Amino acid sequence: MHNAGHRFQAQDRFADGAQYIAGRLTKGTSGRTHAVVDPATGDEVYSYELASTVDVDAAVAAARQAFPGWAGATPGERSDALHRFAAVLADRAEEFAQAESLQCGKPLKLTREFDVPGTIDNTSFFAGAARHLQGQSAGEYSGDHTSYVRREPIGVVGSIAPWNYPLQMAAWKILPAIAAGNTIVLKPAELTPLTSLLFAEAATAAGIPDGVVNIITGTGKDAGEHLVGHPDVAMTSFTGSTAVGKRVAELATSTVKRLHLELGGKAPFVVFDDADVDAAVHGAVAGSLINTGQDCTAATRAYVQRPLYEEFVAKTAALMASVRVGDPFAPGTDLGPLISHAQRDRVAGFVDRARAYAEVVTGGEAPQGELKSGAYYRPTLVVGAAQDSEIVQSEIFGPVLVVLPFDTDDEGIRLANDTPYGLAASAWSRDVYRAGRATREIKAGCVWVNDHIPIISEMPHGGYKASGSGKDMSAYSFEEYTQIKHVMFDNTAEVRKGWHRTIFGDRP
């Protein structure tokens, strides 16, 4: 399948180890190794030593040592460094694209056209945003004092990123943190450390000081929990499942850390009866299959008003069946494998259990032939499931779309809100008032109208309800990565202030 000449050579590139501490690669000290596996073939592409708690301590110490200098840099100096960072990333874009495709199984066209350009753009955005960290302007609110607000960095940030978008999630964690003057220790998923390590190396190449960006590659139970509970870590940012997010919250709150959580999703896709059905079908297929469905904002529950329901199901099934599943490095591939055989089997389990109460219209199986050795699963469309069924309520994280009918607008919006999650949603209608109502009443951190999935650096990303709290990207992310200080100056020069009489003496 893969042409070796087009593959990122991970074992050679990271021969010195998968830990990046104080500006250099080093080996982990846990005594245990882990393999990065190409999910398209099942072949091992990189074997490395996992981090121990000793490595976490070293990375946190490096970040703590680098913090005063980096926090003391001017916004312009940090901005200039991030602009250089974006330029380095642009120069190395193909290397990043190949590494991301190799470790994740993403089609190369996705990494070249989405993951890597999006990360470069995000870096450029935060290069500019670093100069705009003002607090509220001065004001004399009491009459006798002048007040103003300072925005200050928090300290060492300990972040944990998932395996579905390793490069973009590394950027979403690292960029706002360092733009605000913090230093960071990032733990990527042990399945997919390659582009996080490349990202840290690029930061050093751009002149960002050693220790500002550190990468620890280890298990969640050992390296991750030690990082979250570390007394010298002032803030934790986590992206991953809601179940693990609860454990992270327990550890973080026990040491009274700032906490940012971006958790699971089960995005509704609401199609009203005046929608352009062909546009909705194309949006549903693209929105449900991006990254092989391993996206917490992916369209997973399509609610279609009954007059359009049958047409929508038929056209969606036909379009799904035309999607080309294959080698991520082949030019004609639309859909690659899932991240691992274990994840493929998990997705298949949801679909197989649903056969007892629903109908699988298309897909619902792993392809055979030359794709048999990879973690592939065909695009799958399910109908006839009940609202309270597992396949409707639980996050599957695979190329599976469930379609359900609804009758009234009230019912459609109610069903859209009827899960514990609230990360993203979309509404499809030609009626601006109908769409406007949906954007107001659907409880999600992002609601698209007549589209599903696009993100942009200038706008925030984050959820409601069990999908977490806090925002990635945009200037709003600085609210996560800065602390607010009120500074108040006396303007009177009086020795005895009027309010002192409440403590001693009487009114004159």
XYZ file of N, CA and C in Angstrom, residues 127-295:
507
model
N 0.073 35.158 17.016
C 1.175 36.121 16.909
C 0.632 37.547 16.965
N -0.478 37.786 16.293
C -1.092 39.108 16.362
C -1.804 39.353 17.679
N -2.494 38.316 18.178
C -3.270 38.469 19.413
C -2.379 38.744 20.619
N -1.126 38.298 20.567
C -0.214 38.521 21.695
C -0.045 39.998 22.016
N -0.272 40.865 21.047
C -0.129 42.315 21.266
C -1.403 42.944 21.829
N -2.434 42.147 22.050
C -3.722 42.711 22.463
C -4.203 42.028 23.736
N -3.429 42.166 24.781
C -3.763 41.558 26.068
C -4.106 42.625 27.098
N -4.775 43.674 26.642
C -5.089 44.763 27.558
C -6.119 44.349 28.594
N -6.045 45.024 29.733
C -7.128 44.972 30.687
C -8.068 46.141 30.417
N -9.028 46.335 31.308
C -9.951 47.455 31.159
C -9.199 48.757 31.382
N -9.564 49.783 30.616
C -8.875 51.070 30.747
C -9.129 51.685 32.116
N -8.271 52.615 32.481
C -8.328 53.219 33.808
C -9.648 53.963 34.024
N -10.091 53.951 35.291
C -11.298 54.684 35.634
C -11.282 55.053 37.102
N -11.926 56.164 37.433
C -11.994 56.615 38.832
C -13.401 56.332 39.342
N -13.599 55.098 39.749
C -14.943 54.644 40.071
C -15.374 55.037 41.472
N -14.422 55.148 42.407
C -14.802 55.528 43.765
C -14.765 57.037 43.964
N -14.153 57.736 43.056
C -13.970 59.186 43.213
C -12.633 59.536 43.829
N -12.130 58.701 44.729
C -10.859 58.965 45.404
C -9.726 58.069 44.906
N -10.019 57.169 43.969
C -9.015 56.220 43.503
C -9.067 56.083 41.982
N -7.937 55.731 41.419
C -7.882 55.338 40.017
C -7.671 53.820 39.958
N -8.519 53.130 39.208
C -8.429 51.677 39.075
C -8.081 51.296 37.647
N -7.334 50.234 37.509
C -7.180 49.612 36.200
C -6.967 48.118 36.387
N -7.071 47.395 35.298
C -6.975 45.941 35.327
C -5.759 45.482 34.551
N -4.988 44.604 35.173
C -3.852 43.965 34.509
C -4.241 42.533 34.137
N -3.773 42.069 32.978
C -3.902 40.660 32.609
C -2.512 40.058 32.693
N -2.337 39.092 33.552
C -1.027 38.506 33.789
C -1.033 37.016 33.480
N 0.090 36.476 33.034
C 0.159 35.029 32.829
C 0.007 34.285 34.143
N -0.410 33.032 34.040
C -0.715 32.243 35.224
C 0.516 31.534 35.765
N 1.355 31.011 34.865
C 2.534 30.253 35.287
C 2.766 29.084 34.368
N 3.032 27.929 34.943
C 3.241 26.708 34.166
C 1.885 26.057 33.896
N 1.606 25.799 32.627
C 0.371 25.139 32.216
C 0.699 23.675 31.911
N -0.100 22.780 32.441
C 0.018 21.359 32.130
C -1.170 20.917 31.299
N -0.928 20.583 30.036
C -2.025 20.283 29.113
C -1.971 18.842 28.629
N -3.138 18.302 28.341
C -3.259 16.949 27.817
C -4.112 17.015 26.551
N -3.565 16.459 25.452
C -4.229 16.534 24.152
C -4.616 15.135 23.669
N -5.641 15.036 22.825
C -6.129 13.738 22.356
C -5.436 13.292 21.067
N -5.857 12.106 20.582
C -5.216 11.519 19.411
C -5.919 11.839 18.101
N -7.079 12.467 18.118
C -7.806 12.624 16.852
C -7.260 13.744 15.971
N -6.820 14.843 16.586
C -6.182 15.939 15.850
C -4.898 16.316 16.593
N -3.888 15.472 16.571
C -2.712 15.714 17.425
C -2.029 17.052 17.163
N -1.865 17.418 15.905
C -1.180 18.678 15.596
C -2.041 19.867 15.988
N -3.283 19.879 15.558
C -4.129 21.021 15.871
C -4.383 21.151 17.371
N -4.547 20.048 18.059
C -4.767 20.133 19.501
C -3.513 20.609 20.229
N -2.332 20.209 19.753
C -1.097 20.750 20.339
C -1.069 22.264 20.170
N -1.443 22.724 18.986
C -1.457 24.172 18.730
C -2.490 24.875 19.591
N -3.680 24.302 19.691
C -4.732 24.943 20.486
C -4.342 25.052 21.952
N -3.554 24.108 22.448
C -3.102 24.172 23.838
C -1.925 25.130 24.005
N -0.945 24.992 23.128
C 0.321 25.702 23.305
C 0.210 27.186 22.957
N -0.434 27.508 21.844
C -0.352 28.876 21.327
C -0.960 29.935 22.248
N -2.215 29.796 22.717
C -2.736 30.848 23.595
C -1.984 30.921 24.911
N -1.505 29.756 25.387
C -0.765 29.751 26.655
C 0.512 30.567 26.548
N 1.311 30.323 25.502
C 2.594 31.031 25.414
C 2.413 32.449 24.900
N 1.388 32.700 24.079
C 1.131 34.076 23.640
C 0.825 34.965 24.832
N 0.182 34.396 25.866
C -0.155 35.154 27.072
C 0.997 35.241 28.062
N 2.130 34.572 27.763
C 3.298 34.667 28.636
C 3.500 33.492 29.561
N 2.673 32.444 29.432
C 2.867 31.236 30.224
C 3.914 30.334 29.584
N 4.354 29.334 30.321
C 5.116 28.236 29.754
C 4.283 26.973 29.889
N 4.646 25.921 29.142
C 3.727 24.797 29.053
C 4.450 23.464 28.995
N 3.809 22.466 29.591
C 4.176 21.058 29.420
C 2.950 20.373 28.827
N 3.103 19.841 27.627
C 2.000 19.179 26.932
C 2.229 17.677 26.917
N 1.192 16.920 27.285
C 1.241 15.472 27.116
C 0.318 15.093 25.971
N 0.879 14.729 24.808
C 0.035 14.222 23.728
C -0.381 12.791 24.022
N -1.347 12.295 23.276
C -1.706 10.883 23.387
C -0.511 10.030 22.979
N -0.283 8.960 23.706
C 0.884 8.122 23.401
C 0.771 7.447 22.048
N -0.456 7.365 21.481
C -0.628 6.817 20.136
C -0.086 7.739 19.055
N -0.081 9.056 19.333
C 0.177 10.030 18.262
C 1.074 11.182 18.717
N 2.319 10.910 19.101
C 3.169 11.994 19.596
C 3.961 12.734 18.521
N 3.974 12.239 17.281
C 4.970 12.686 16.310
C 4.869 14.180 15.980
N 3.663 14.664 15.670
C 3.567 16.069 15.267
C 3.669 17.022 16.458
N 3.343 16.559 17.662
C 3.571 17.405 18.837
C 5.068 17.640 19.043
N 5.869 16.596 18.824
C 7.324 16.740 18.941
C 7.858 17.646 17.841
N 7.358 17.485 16.614
C 7.765 18.385 15.530
C 7.398 19.829 15.848
N 6.234 20.018 16.449
C 5.762 21.365 16.788
C 6.686 22.013 17.810
N 7.088 21.256 18.832
C 8.003 21.797 19.843
C 9.361 22.114 19.229
N 9.854 21.246 18.353
C 11.117 21.519 17.675
C 11.028 22.790 16.834
N 9.903 22.991 16.177
C 9.729 24.195 15.365
C 9.710 25.449 16.231
N 9.138 25.343 17.431
C 9.150 26.485 18.352
C 10.581 26.871 18.702
N 11.413 25.884 18.981
C 12.820 26.161 19.295
C 13.526 26.763 18.085
N 13.268 26.219 16.903
C 13.889 26.748 15.686
C 13.488 28.200 15.430
N 12.302 28.584 15.898
C 11.831 29.960 15.727
C 12.416 30.911 16.760
N 13.186 30.396 17.709
C 13.802 31.248 18.721
C 13.017 31.377 20.000
N 11.964 30.601 20.164
C 11.250 30.594 21.445
C 12.154 29.918 22.468
N 12.380 30.531 23.614
C 13.410 30.039 24.543
C 13.167 28.612 25.024
N 14.260 27.920 25.305
C 14.194 26.571 25.851
C 13.351 26.562 27.129
N 12.512 25.558 27.248
C 11.682 25.415 28.441
C 10.318 26.050 28.336
N 10.112 26.895 27.331
C 8.786 27.499 27.171
C 7.783 26.453 26.693
N 8.220 25.585 25.770
C 7.370 24.526 25.236
C 8.046 23.186 25.507
N 7.390 22.314 26.247
C 7.918 20.997 26.603
C 6.874 19.933 26.289
N 7.329 18.765 25.848
C 6.442 17.657 25.506
C 6.831 16.441 26.338
N 5.836 15.862 26.987
C 6.024 14.630 27.753
C 5.124 13.562 27.138
N 5.715 12.460 26.681
C 4.942 11.404 26.048
C 4.904 10.187 26.965
N 3.775 9.995 27.600
C 3.610 8.882 28.521
C 2.153 8.527 28.648
N 1.854 7.585 29.504
C 0.467 7.165 29.680
C -0.298 8.175 30.517
N -1.617 8.139 30.363
C -2.441 9.038 31.159
C -2.373 8.723 32.640
N -2.341 7.436 32.969
C -2.354 7.036 34.370
C -1.088 7.488 35.085
N 0.051 7.428 34.407
C 1.317 7.797 35.046
C 1.673 9.253 34.768
N 2.054 9.553 33.543
C 2.518 10.905 33.210
C 1.393 11.926 33.298
N 0.204 11.567 32.774
C -0.889 12.529 32.747
C -1.372 12.914 34.127
N -1.632 11.942 34.968
C -2.140 12.251 36.308
C -1.088 12.973 37.143
N 0.177 12.624 36.967
C 1.229 13.324 37.719
C 1.333 14.776 37.271
N 1.179 15.008 35.973
C 1.228 16.381 35.459
C 0.064 17.202 36.005
N -1.143 16.639 35.962
C -2.320 17.383 36.437
C -2.210 17.687 37.928
N -1.688 16.746 38.695
C -1.594 16.945 40.142
C -0.336 17.633 40.611
N 0.545 18.001 39.702
C 1.843 18.565 40.093
C 1.669 19.904 40.812
N 2.315 20.092 41.941
C 2.122 21.338 42.696
C 2.658 22.580 41.995
N 3.586 22.419 41.043
C 4.139 23.574 40.339
C 3.403 23.884 39.040
N 2.373 23.139 38.744
C 1.529 23.413 37.585
C 0.343 24.250 38.044
N 0.193 25.424 37.451
C -0.826 26.372 37.905
C -2.157 26.219 37.189
N -2.143 25.555 36.044
C -3.371 25.422 35.256
C -3.324 24.113 34.489
N -4.482 23.496 34.325
C -4.618 22.293 33.513
C -5.625 22.550 32.407
N -5.236 22.174 31.179
C -6.144 22.217 30.039
C -6.210 20.810 29.456
N -7.406 20.291 29.322
C -7.592 18.913 28.869
C -8.611 18.854 27.751
N -8.296 18.108 26.703
C -9.264 17.779 25.662
C -9.340 16.265 25.558
N -10.549 15.732 25.639
C -10.732 14.290 25.576
C -12.144 13.928 25.978
N -12.333 12.703 26.389
C -13.667 12.225 26.718
C -14.187 12.848 28.015
N -15.506 12.881 28.138
C -16.112 13.425 29.347
C -15.753 12.583 30.562
N -15.675 11.273 30.397
C -15.341 10.398 31.529
C -13.955 10.706 32.073
N -12.979 10.833 31.186
C -11.619 11.153 31.639
C -11.562 12.587 32.145
N -12.337 13.473 31.521
C -12.372 14.865 31.980
C -12.812 14.982 33.424
N -13.723 14.116 33.865
C -14.148 14.132 35.272
C -12.981 13.774 36.191
N -12.169 12.812 35.787
C -11.003 12.432 36.585
C -9.983 13.568 36.616
N -9.764 14.215 35.485
C -8.852 15.363 35.432
C -9.344 16.461 36.363
N -10.648 16.706 36.349
C -11.201 17.745 37.216
C -10.979 17.420 38.686
N -11.144 16.165 39.062
C -10.906 15.772 40.454
C -9.469 16.069 40.872
N -8.522 15.705 40.017
C -7.114 15.913 40.344
C -6.769 17.399 40.375
N -7.285 18.143 39.414
C -6.955 19.564 39.337
C -7.536 20.349 40.495
N -8.781 20.050 40.843
C -9.412 20.815 41.923
C -8.808 20.487 43.279
N -8.205 19.315 43.412
C -7.585 18.980 44.697
C -6.389 19.867 44.993
N -5.802 20.456 43.946
C -4.695 21.402 44.137
C -5.090 22.819 43.727
N -6.371 23.059 43.563
C -6.943 24.388 43.281
C -6.277 25.019 42.059
N -6.256 24.286 40.952
C -5.706 24.790 39.705
C -6.796 25.444 38.853
N -6.371 26.342 37.989
C -7.255 26.786 36.916
C -7.518 25.576 36.020
N -8.756 25.426 35.546
C -9.126 24.229 34.798
C -9.885 24.603 33.534
N -9.451 24.045 32.422
C -10.105 24.233 31.124
C -10.379 22.861 30.534
N -11.622 22.580 30.171
C -12.013 21.262 29.680
C -12.765 21.372 28.364
N -12.279 20.655 27.344
C -13.027 20.498 26.094
C -13.280 19.010 25.945
N -14.548 18.604 26.114
C -14.860 17.191 26.284
C -15.679 16.659 25.103
N -16.448 15.618 25.330
C -17.111 14.924 24.246
C -18.253 15.701 23.620
N -18.772 15.128 22.530
C -19.883 15.762 21.835
C -20.761 14.731 21.148
N -21.947 15.154 20.769
C -22.878 14.309 20.019
C -23.716 15.253 19.171
N -23.066 15.868 18.174
C -23.638 17.039 17.512
C -24.903 16.724 16.715
N -25.982 17.474 16.972
C -27.203 17.328 16.172
C -27.100 18.122 14.869
N -27.793 17.629 13.870
C -27.810 18.195 12.515
C -29.283 18.306 12.147
N -29.871 19.501 12.329
C -31.323 19.664 12.260
C -31.723 20.223 10.904
N -32.493 19.444 10.161
C -32.892 19.822 8.800
C -34.388 20.135 8.801
N -34.720 21.413 8.634
C -36.120 21.827 8.582
C -36.682 21.598 7.174
N -38.000 21.602 7.047
C -38.606 21.172 5.789
C -38.482 22.178 4.653
N -37.935 23.362 4.918
C -37.691 24.324 3.846
C -36.219 24.352 3.426
N -35.417 23.422 3.958
C -33.985 23.415 3.666
C -33.723 22.972 2.230
N -32.570 23.342 1.708
C -32.063 22.802 0.444
C -31.583 21.387 0.749
N -32.343 20.397 0.328
C -32.059 19.029 0.743
C -30.722 18.538 0.194
N -30.349 18.928 -1.009
C -29.070 18.485 -1.563
C -27.904 19.082 -0.786
N -28.029 20.349 -0.402
C -26.976 20.967 0.410
C -26.884 20.271 1.760
N -28.027 19.944 2.347
C -28.026 19.266 3.643
C -27.405 17.877 3.538
N -27.700 17.156 2.470
C -27.120 15.822 2.280
C -25.606 15.906 2.176
N -25.109 16.806 1.353
C -23.656 16.963 1.223
C -23.040 17.394 2.549
N -23.714 18.286 3.258
C -23.207 18.715 4.559
C -23.191 17.590 5.572
N -24.197 16.732 5.533
C -24.276 15.634 6.494
C -23.184 14.602 6.245
N -22.947 14.278 4.994
C -21.914 13.286 4.681
C -20.532 13.833 5.026
N -20.265 15.071 4.620
C -18.964 15.659 4.950
C -18.809 15.848 6.452
N -19.864 16.330 7.107
C -19.792 16.619 8.536
C -19.730 15.395 9.412
N -20.230 14.259 8.921
C -20.192 13.039 9.725
C -18.935 12.212 9.471
N -18.310 12.387 8.309
C -17.178 11.537 7.937
C -15.822 12.208 8.067
N -15.767 13.506 8.318
C -14.462 14.151 8.432
C -13.623 13.446 9.497
N -12.367 13.214 9.152
C -11.449 12.523 10.070
C -11.994 11.142 10.471
N -12.687 10.499 9.519
C -13.320 9.195 9.743
C -14.282 9.247 10.930
N -14.919 10.408 11.103
C -15.896 10.574 12.171
C -15.294 10.772 13.546
N -13.972 10.806 13.617
C -13.298 10.955 14.916
C -13.120 12.436 15.239
N -14.219 13.088 15.426
C -14.260 14.531 15.646
C -15.413 14.797 16.595
